[in-house]
């Protein structure tokens, strides 16, 4: 099959002919119909996070089950599925407590070092899969725990986004923050994840949902996803504006991964409020926060968020059903459809803020 590989840190994605193995144990072979260009994959190739190279990039995919191994019980050939990068064993204490994002045995979804690789070159040398998915390819071979069966009425491009940007953003609002009707919310960064955090806040009944960005077109998009107010922080002091508008919000989400905005979201919250850090910072990045006596008395909380505290099997199927019912906005996330060979061009457009999501639909 054809797959797009990251071969060196700081390099580009390049397309190669590779071999994919047959499913074993609880693995599922999926024909990929759509694969999203998530900013996380750009982080993995631009910075050294320790991912083995070469690796098949991509993790935000939807497709159709082509074949299953004998141990698979949760899906069958022909099912429409969405992959998610959350690896969970389903049997450890955290998984049994419903905290699958905190799984104590995530290696359970991978092949062992003594087993043949799922993806390889013609000579048999191994190719890694980005977060055990490797979705920039015609097919993926994935453990069933990293797949969710979805409503077959949802289009593949929209479905692909459910496995990362949707669960990360909406899940942060719904599962992590537990936003209640009447709460006030700020979201700093209105890319794919930020827009979904806005959607999640709207679904929870937030009174004010304030979107903050430096690109006017992205702020206009935020209004379609449920933002009640928008602030261009290149033109206005966002912290001062939010304090004037609300007196400080109950929940402030940072989805960029920049130290300056990570500090700002804490300053946007009211006494007793919580700032949530979702964005991925480069390796070695640090952030400092005020710990003055006055700030301590305010009892503001700071919480890191991993993948929206998502339950893969439950949440992805739920959001797909809500989209089909007309209750969850996804269409506005799909900016353009591209081919596998256009990945680098798609990422350049993403870095410039020209798109929300480019989706590979031609392989």
PDB file of C-alpha atoms in Angstrom, residues 26 66 81 94 122 168 192 195 198 224 227 256 279 285 326:
ATOM      1  CA  UNK A  26      -7.360  -8.390  18.606  1.00  0.00           C
ATOM      2  CA  UNK A  66     -11.773  -4.940   5.908  1.00  0.00           C
ATOM      3  CA  UNK A  81     -15.020   2.954  12.319  1.00  0.00           C
ATOM      4  CA  UNK A  94      -7.671   2.949  35.882  1.00  0.00           C
ATOM      5  CA  UNK A 122       9.796  -4.664   1.234  1.00  0.00           C
ATOM      6  CA  UNK A 168      -9.947  16.472  22.754  1.00  0.00           C
ATOM      7  CA  UNK A 192      -9.890  22.436  15.349  1.00  0.00           C
ATOM      8  CA  UNK A 195     -13.715  25.070  18.055  1.00  0.00           C
ATOM      9  CA  UNK A 198     -16.569  25.806  22.112  1.00  0.00           C
ATOM     10  CA  UNK A 224     -20.800  29.235  14.131  1.00  0.00           C
ATOM     11  CA  UNK A 227     -19.061  31.446  20.710  1.00  0.00           C
ATOM     12  CA  UNK A 256      -2.068  26.370  21.655  1.00  0.00           C
ATOM     13  CA  UNK A 279      -2.101  22.572  23.853  1.00  0.00           C
ATOM     14  CA  UNK A 285       9.276  24.336  27.270  1.00  0.00           C
ATOM     15  CA  UNK A 326     -28.107  17.784  13.609  1.00  0.00           C
TER      16      UNK A 326
END
